[in-house]
CSV table of C-alpha atoms in Angstrom, one decimal:
chain,number,residue,atom,x,y,z
A,165,MET,CA,73.1,126.4,101.2
A,166,ALA,CA,76.6,126.6,102.4
A,167,ALA,CA,79.4,124.7,100.6
A,168,THR,CA,82.4,123.8,102.8
A,169,ALA,CA,85.6,122.4,101.4
A,170,LYS,CA,86.6,119.5,103.6
A,171,ARG,CA,89.2,116.7,104.1
A,172,LEU,CA,86.9,113.7,104.2
A,173,TYR,CA,89.7,111.3,105.2
A,174,LEU,CA,93.4,111.4,105.9
A,175,GLY,CA,95.1,108.3,107.2
A,176,ASN,CA,96.7,104.9,107.0
A,177,PRO,CA,93.8,102.5,106.4
A,178,SER,CA,93.2,99.1,107.8
A,179,THR,CA,93.9,95.9,105.8
A,180,THR,CA,90.1,95.2,106.0
A,181,LEU,CA,87.5,97.3,104.2
A,182,THR,CA,86.6,100.0,106.8
A,183,THR,CA,84.2,102.9,106.7
A,184,VAL,CA,86.1,106.2,107.1
A,185,TYR,CA,83.4,108.7,106.2
A,186,THR,CA,79.6,108.9,106.3
A,187,VAL,CA,77.7,111.8,104.8
A,188,PRO,CA,75.9,113.7,107.5
A,189,VAL,CA,72.1,114.0,107.6
A,190,ASN,CA,70.7,116.9,105.4
A,191,THR,CA,74.0,117.1,103.6
A,192,THR,CA,75.3,116.4,100.1
A,193,THR,CA,79.0,115.6,99.7
A,194,ILE,CA,81.0,115.9,96.5
A,195,VAL,CA,84.2,113.9,96.4
A,196,LYS,CA,86.8,115.9,94.4
A,197,SER,CA,90.1,114.0,94.8
A,198,ILE,CA,91.7,110.9,96.2
A,199,VAL,CA,95.5,110.8,96.8
A,200,ILE,CA,97.0,107.4,97.5
A,201,CYS,CA,100.7,107.4,98.5
A,202,ASN,CA,102.8,104.3,99.1
A,203,THR,CA,105.3,105.3,101.7
A,204,SER,CA,107.0,101.9,101.5
A,205,ALA,CA,109.4,100.5,99.0
A,206,THR,CA,107.1,97.4,98.8
A,207,ASP,CA,104.3,97.2,96.2
A,208,THR,CA,100.8,96.9,97.7
A,209,THR,CA,97.1,97.4,96.7
A,210,ALA,CA,94.4,99.8,97.6
A,211,SER,CA,90.6,99.5,97.5
A,212,ILE,CA,88.1,102.3,97.8
A,213,VAL,CA,84.3,101.9,97.8
A,214,ILE,CA,82.0,104.9,97.7
A,215,SER,CA,78.3,104.3,98.3
A,216,THR,CA,78.6,100.6,97.5
A,217,ALA,CA,80.3,101.3,94.1
A,218,GLY,CA,83.9,100.2,93.8
A,219,ILE,CA,86.1,103.2,92.8
A,220,VAL,CA,89.3,101.1,92.8
A,221,TYR,CA,89.5,97.4,93.7
A,222,ASN,CA,92.9,95.9,94.6
A,223,MET,CA,94.6,98.6,92.5
A,224,PRO,CA,98.3,98.0,92.5
A,225,ILE,CA,100.3,100.8,94.0
A,226,LYS,CA,104.1,100.5,93.4
A,227,GLY,CA,106.5,101.2,96.2
A,228,LYS,CA,107.2,104.9,96.7
A,229,ASP,CA,104.5,105.8,94.2
A,230,THR,CA,101.6,108.3,94.4
A,231,VAL,CA,98.3,108.0,92.5
A,232,ILE,CA,96.0,110.9,92.2
A,233,ILE,CA,92.3,110.4,91.2
A,234,ASP,CA,90.4,113.5,90.2
A,235,MET,CA,86.6,113.2,90.2
A,236,SER,CA,83.3,114.9,90.9
A,237,LEU,CA,81.2,112.2,92.6
A,238,VAL,CA,78.0,113.2,94.4
A,239,MET,CA,77.1,111.4,97.7
A,240,TYR,CA,73.9,111.8,99.7
A,241,ALA,CA,73.1,111.6,103.4
A,242,ASN,CA,74.3,108.3,105.0
A,243,ASP,CA,76.4,107.3,102.0
A,244,THR,CA,79.8,106.0,103.0
A,245,ILE,CA,83.4,105.9,101.9
A,246,GLN,CA,85.3,102.7,102.7
A,247,VAL,CA,89.1,102.2,102.3
A,248,GLN,CA,91.5,99.2,102.5
A,249,GLN,CA,95.2,98.6,101.9
A,250,GLY,CA,96.8,95.3,101.0
A,251,ILE,CA,99.8,95.5,103.4
A,252,ALA,CA,99.6,97.2,106.8
A,253,ASN,CA,101.3,100.6,107.2
A,254,ASN,CA,102.2,101.0,103.5
A,255,LEU,CA,99.6,103.6,102.3
A,256,ASN,CA,98.5,107.0,103.3
A,257,ILE,CA,95.2,108.0,101.7
A,258,THR,CA,93.7,111.5,101.5
A,259,ILE,CA,90.2,112.1,100.3
A,260,SER,CA,89.0,115.7,99.7
A,261,GLY,CA,85.7,117.1,98.8
A,262,VAL,CA,82.9,119.6,99.5
A,263,GLU,CA,80.0,119.3,101.9
A,264,VAL,CA,76.8,121.2,101.0
A,265,ALA,CA,74.3,121.6,103.8
């Protein structure tokens, strides 16, 4: 089995809960970190759902603040990551992990 470090998502999410990553068939993914950066001076919120479990729900993110969530969460084939921000164009989210196939 090969383990490959991977950026699972990098972007400015929608204001509706949107799937940004799906674990490939015959693969296990381990989510290692989530970085949420508010590039605006305006406070907003972030929501992240992994495999139907809310990781953060409407978490307040202050203007110009960065939140780092370290974890070791195992996902299986066809599990998904969904993200959402409260105000358009305020957040950049990076999700990193390891794919094992």
